[in-house]
PDB file of C-alpha atoms in Angstrom:
ATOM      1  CA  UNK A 732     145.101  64.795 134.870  1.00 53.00           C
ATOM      2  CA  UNK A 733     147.216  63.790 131.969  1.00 61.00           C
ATOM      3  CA  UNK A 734     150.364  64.502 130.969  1.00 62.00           C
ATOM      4  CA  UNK A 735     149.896  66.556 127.733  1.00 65.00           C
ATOM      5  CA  UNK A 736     147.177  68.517 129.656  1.00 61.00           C
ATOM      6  CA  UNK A 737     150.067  69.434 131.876  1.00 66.00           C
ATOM      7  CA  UNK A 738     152.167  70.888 129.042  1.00 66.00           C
ATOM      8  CA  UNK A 739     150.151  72.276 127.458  1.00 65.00           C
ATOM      9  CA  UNK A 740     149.726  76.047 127.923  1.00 67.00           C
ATOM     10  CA  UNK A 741     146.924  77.943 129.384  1.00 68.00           C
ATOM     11  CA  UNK A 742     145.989  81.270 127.083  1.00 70.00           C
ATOM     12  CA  UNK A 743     145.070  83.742 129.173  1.00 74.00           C
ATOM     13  CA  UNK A 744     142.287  85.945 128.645  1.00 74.00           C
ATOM     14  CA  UNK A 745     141.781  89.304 128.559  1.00 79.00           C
ATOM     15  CA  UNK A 746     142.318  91.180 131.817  1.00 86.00           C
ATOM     16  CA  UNK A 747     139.015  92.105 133.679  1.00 89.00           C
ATOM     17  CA  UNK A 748     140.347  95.751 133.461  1.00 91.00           C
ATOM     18  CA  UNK A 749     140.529  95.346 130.118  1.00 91.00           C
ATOM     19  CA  UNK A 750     136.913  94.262 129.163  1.00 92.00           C
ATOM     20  CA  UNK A 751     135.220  97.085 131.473  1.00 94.00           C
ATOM     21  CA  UNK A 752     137.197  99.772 129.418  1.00 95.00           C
ATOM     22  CA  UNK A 753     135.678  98.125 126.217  1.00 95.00           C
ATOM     23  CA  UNK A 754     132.319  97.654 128.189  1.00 95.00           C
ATOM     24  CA  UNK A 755     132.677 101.619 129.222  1.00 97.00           C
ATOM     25  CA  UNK A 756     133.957 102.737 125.591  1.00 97.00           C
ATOM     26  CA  UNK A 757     130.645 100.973 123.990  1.00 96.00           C
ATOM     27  CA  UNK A 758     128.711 102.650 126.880  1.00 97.00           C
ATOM     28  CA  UNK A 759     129.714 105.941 126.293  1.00 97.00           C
ATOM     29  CA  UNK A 760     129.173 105.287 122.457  1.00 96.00           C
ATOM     30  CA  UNK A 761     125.831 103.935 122.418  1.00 96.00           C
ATOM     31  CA  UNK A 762     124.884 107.089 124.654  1.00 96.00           C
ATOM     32  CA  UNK A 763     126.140 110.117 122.192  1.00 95.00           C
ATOM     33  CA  UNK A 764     124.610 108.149 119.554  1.00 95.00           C
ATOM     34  CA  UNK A 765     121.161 108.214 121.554  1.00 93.00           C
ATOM     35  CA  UNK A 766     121.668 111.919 122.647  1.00 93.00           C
ATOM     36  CA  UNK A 767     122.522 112.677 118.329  1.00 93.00           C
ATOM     37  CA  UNK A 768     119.326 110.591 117.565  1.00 90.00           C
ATOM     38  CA  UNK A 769     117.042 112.316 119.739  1.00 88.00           C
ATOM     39  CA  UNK A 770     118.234 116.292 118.423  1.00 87.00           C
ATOM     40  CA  UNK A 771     118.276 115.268 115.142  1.00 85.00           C
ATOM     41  CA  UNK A 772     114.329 113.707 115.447  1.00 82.00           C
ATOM     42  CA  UNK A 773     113.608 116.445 118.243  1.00 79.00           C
ATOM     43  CA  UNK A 774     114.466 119.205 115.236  1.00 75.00           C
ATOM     44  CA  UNK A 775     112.405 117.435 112.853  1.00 68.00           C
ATOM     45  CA  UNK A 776     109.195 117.132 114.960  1.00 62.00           C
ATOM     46  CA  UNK A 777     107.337 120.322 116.419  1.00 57.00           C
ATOM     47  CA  UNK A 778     107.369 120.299 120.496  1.00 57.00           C
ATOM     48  CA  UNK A 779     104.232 119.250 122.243  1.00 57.00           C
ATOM     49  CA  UNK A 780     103.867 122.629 123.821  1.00 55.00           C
ATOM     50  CA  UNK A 781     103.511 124.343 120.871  1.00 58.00           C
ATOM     51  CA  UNK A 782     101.209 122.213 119.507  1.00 58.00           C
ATOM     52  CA  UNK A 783      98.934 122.154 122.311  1.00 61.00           C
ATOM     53  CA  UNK A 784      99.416 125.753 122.256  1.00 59.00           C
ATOM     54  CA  UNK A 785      98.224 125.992 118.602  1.00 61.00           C
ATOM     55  CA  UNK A 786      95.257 123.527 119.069  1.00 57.00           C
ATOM     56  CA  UNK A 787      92.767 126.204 120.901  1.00 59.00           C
ATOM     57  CA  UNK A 788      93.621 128.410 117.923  1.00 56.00           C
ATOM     58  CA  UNK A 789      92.158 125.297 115.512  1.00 50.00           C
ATOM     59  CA  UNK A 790      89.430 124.704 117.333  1.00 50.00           C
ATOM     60  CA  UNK A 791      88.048 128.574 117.332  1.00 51.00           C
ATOM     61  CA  UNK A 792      85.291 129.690 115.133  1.00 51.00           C
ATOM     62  CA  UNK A 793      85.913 130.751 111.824  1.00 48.00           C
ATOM     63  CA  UNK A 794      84.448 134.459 112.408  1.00 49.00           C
ATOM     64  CA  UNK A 795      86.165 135.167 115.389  1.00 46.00           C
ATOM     65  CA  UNK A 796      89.361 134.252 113.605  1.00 43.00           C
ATOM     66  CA  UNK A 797      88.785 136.282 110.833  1.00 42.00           C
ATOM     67  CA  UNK A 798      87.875 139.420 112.584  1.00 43.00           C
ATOM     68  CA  UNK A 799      91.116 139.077 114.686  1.00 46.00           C
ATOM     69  CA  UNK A 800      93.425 138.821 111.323  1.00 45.00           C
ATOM     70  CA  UNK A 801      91.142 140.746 108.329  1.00 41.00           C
ATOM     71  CA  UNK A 802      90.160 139.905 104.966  1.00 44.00           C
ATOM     72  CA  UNK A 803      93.705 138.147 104.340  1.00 42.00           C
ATOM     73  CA  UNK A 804      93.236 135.465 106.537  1.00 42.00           C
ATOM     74  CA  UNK A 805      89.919 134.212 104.423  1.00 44.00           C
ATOM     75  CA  UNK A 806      91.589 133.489 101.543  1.00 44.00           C
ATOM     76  CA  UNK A 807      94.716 132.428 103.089  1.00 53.00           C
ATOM     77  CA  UNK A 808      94.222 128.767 102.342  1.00 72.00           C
ATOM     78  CA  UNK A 809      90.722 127.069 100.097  1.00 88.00           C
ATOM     79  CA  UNK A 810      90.314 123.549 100.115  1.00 92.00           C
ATOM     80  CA  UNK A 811      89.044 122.180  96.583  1.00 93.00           C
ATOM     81  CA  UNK A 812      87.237 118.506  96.692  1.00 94.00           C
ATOM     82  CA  UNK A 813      88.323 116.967  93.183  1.00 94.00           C
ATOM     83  CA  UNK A 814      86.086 114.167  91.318  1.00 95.00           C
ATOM     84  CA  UNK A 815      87.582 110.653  92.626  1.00 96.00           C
ATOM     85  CA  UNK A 816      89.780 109.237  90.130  1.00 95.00           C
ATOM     86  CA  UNK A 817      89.155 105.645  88.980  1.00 95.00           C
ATOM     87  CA  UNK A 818      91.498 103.819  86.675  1.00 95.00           C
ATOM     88  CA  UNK A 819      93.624 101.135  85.958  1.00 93.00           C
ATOM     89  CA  UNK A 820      97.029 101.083  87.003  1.00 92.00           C
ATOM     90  CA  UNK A 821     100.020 100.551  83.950  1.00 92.00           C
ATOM     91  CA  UNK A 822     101.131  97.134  85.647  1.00 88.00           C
ATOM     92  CA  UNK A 823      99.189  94.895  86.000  1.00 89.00           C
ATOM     93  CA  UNK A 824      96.642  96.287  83.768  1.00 87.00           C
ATOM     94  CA  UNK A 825      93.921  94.358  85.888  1.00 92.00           C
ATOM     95  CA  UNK A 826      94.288  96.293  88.948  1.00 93.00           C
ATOM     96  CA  UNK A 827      92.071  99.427  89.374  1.00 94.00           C
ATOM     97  CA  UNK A 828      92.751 101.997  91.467  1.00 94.00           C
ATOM     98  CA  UNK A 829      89.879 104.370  93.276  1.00 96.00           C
ATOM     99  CA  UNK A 830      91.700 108.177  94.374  1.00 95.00           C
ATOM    100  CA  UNK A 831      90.245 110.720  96.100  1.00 96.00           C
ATOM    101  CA  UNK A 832      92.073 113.814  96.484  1.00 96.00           C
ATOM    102  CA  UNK A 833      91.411 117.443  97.705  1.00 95.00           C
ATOM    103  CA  UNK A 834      93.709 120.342  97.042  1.00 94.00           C
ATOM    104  CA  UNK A 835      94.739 123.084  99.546  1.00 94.00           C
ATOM    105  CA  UNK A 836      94.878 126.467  97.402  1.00 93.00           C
ATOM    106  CA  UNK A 837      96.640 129.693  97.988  1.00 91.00           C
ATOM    107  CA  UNK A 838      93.287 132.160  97.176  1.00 89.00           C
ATOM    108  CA  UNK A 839      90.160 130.679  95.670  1.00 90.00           C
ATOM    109  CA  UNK A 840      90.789 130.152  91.962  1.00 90.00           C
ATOM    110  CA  UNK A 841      88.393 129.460  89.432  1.00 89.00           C
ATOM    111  CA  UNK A 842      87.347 125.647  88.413  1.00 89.00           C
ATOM    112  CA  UNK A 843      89.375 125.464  85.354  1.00 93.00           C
ATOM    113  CA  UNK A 844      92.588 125.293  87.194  1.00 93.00           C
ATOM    114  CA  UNK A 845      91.202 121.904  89.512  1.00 93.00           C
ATOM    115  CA  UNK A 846      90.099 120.638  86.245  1.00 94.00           C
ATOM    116  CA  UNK A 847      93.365 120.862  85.245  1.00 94.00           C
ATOM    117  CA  UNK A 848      94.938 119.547  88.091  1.00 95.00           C
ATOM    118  CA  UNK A 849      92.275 116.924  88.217  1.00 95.00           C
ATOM    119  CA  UNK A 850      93.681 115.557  84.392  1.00 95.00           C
ATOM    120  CA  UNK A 851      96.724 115.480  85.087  1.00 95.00           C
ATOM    121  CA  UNK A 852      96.746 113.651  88.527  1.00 95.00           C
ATOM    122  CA  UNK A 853      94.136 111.267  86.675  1.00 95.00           C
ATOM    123  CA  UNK A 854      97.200 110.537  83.514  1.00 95.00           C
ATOM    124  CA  UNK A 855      99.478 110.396  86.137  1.00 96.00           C
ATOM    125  CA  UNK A 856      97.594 107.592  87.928  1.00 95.00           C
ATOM    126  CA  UNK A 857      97.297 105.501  84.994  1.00 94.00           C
ATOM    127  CA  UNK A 858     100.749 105.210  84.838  1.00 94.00           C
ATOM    128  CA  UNK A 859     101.662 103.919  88.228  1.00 94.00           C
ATOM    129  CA  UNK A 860     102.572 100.062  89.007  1.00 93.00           C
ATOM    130  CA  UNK A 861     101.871  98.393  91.579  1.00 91.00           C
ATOM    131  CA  UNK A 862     105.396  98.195  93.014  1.00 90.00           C
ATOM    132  CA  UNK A 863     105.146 101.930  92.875  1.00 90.00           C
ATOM    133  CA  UNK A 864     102.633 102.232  95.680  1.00 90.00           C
ATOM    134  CA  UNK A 865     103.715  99.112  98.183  1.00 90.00           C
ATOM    135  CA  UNK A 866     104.278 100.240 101.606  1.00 89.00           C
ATOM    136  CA  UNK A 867     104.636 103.488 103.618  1.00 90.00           C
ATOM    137  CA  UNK A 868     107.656 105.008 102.063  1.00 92.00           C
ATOM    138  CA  UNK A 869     105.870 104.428  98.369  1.00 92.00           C
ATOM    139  CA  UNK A 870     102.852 106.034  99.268  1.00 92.00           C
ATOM    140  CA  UNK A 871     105.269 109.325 100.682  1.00 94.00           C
ATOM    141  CA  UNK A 872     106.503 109.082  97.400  1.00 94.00           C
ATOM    142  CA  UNK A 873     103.161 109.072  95.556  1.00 94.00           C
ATOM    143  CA  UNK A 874     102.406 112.205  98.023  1.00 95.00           C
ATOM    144  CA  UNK A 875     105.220 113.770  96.671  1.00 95.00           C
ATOM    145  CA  UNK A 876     104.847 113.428  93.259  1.00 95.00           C
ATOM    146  CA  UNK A 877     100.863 114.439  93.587  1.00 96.00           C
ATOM    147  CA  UNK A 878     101.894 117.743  95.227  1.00 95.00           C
ATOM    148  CA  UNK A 879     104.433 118.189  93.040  1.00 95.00           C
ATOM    149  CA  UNK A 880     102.426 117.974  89.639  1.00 95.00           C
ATOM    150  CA  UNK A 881      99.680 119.621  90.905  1.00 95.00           C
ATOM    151  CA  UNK A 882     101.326 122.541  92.116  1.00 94.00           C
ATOM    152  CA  UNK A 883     103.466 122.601  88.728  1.00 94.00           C
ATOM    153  CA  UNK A 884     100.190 122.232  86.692  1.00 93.00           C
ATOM    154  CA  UNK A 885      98.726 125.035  89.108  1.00 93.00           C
ATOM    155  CA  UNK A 886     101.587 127.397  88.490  1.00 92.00           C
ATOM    156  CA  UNK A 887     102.145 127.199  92.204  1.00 92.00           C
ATOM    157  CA  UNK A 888      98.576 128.149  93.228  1.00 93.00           C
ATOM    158  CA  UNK A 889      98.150 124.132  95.099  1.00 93.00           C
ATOM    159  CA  UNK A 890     100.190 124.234  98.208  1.00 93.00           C
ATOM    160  CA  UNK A 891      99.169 120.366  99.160  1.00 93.00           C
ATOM    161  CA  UNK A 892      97.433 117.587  97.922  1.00 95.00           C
ATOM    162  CA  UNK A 893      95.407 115.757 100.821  1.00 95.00           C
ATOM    163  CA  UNK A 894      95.146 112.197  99.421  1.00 95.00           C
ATOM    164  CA  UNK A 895      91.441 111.451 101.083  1.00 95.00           C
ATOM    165  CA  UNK A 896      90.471 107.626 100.013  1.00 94.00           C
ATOM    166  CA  UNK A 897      92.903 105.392  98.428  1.00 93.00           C
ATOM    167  CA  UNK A 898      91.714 101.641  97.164  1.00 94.00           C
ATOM    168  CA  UNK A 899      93.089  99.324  95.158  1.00 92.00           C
ATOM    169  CA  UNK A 900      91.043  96.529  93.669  1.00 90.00           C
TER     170      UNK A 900
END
């Protein structure tokens, strides 16, 4: 050994007591950060149980459903088929875009109002870009605004759009 090495002085690290309070202080951390995770998506999402419980329900036939609930339950929800929608998108102008939509109604309505609706989603196509409609979150977001014109243009009569086919070419 040398003789600076000898005068040097040795740093010492941090005590071993020291680093398993850290290592027990991240522990407990990352575990009430995984326990608030896990309510916060366990609210969002509907249990298992209940779901399986609602899937024989589903899955019955029409006619026994509606001769446990009455009349009301007939017309508590229609489902409309639209004409696709074809057009080009605003940007770039040589990119088409094929839609097919159906709408979930309130009470049968007459075909004037999914006409309507059927314009309007159509003008509202033609004025999407392309960046608009990249990825998952975009196409939420397209979801979103298609329920949200259509039930505006509906006076509240659409309660969903169900986006069916959706190409781009």
């Amino acid at each position: 050994m040398s003789d600076i090495d000898q005068f040097l002085p040795q740093k010492p690290g941090p005590s071993l007591v020291v680093q398993l309070g850290i290592l027990a202080v991240l522990t407990v951390g990352a575990i009430g950060m995984g326990w608030l995770s896990g309510g916060y998506l366990k609210a969002e999402s509907t249990p298992v149980e209940q779901a399986e419980a609602e899937a024989p329900k589903a899955h019955a036939p029409a006619k026994d459903a509606a001769a446990e609930q009455g009349p009301a339950s007939e017309a508590a929800g229609t489902l409309v088929q639209l004409p696709a929608i074809t057009a080009n998108l605003a940007a770039p102008d040589t990119m088409w875009i094929r839609l097919e939509v159906s709408l979930v109604l309130d009470a049968p309505q007459s075909a004037d109002l999914a006409e309507r609706v059927h314009q309007d989603l159509l003008a509202y196509v033609r004025t999407l870009r392309i960046h608009q409609v990249q990825g998952a979150s975009a196409f939420r977001h397209l979801k979103t605004d298609l329920d949200e014109r259509a039930a505006i243009r509906s006076d509240g009569h659409v309660k969903e759009v169900l986006i069916r086919t959706l190409l781009f070419e």
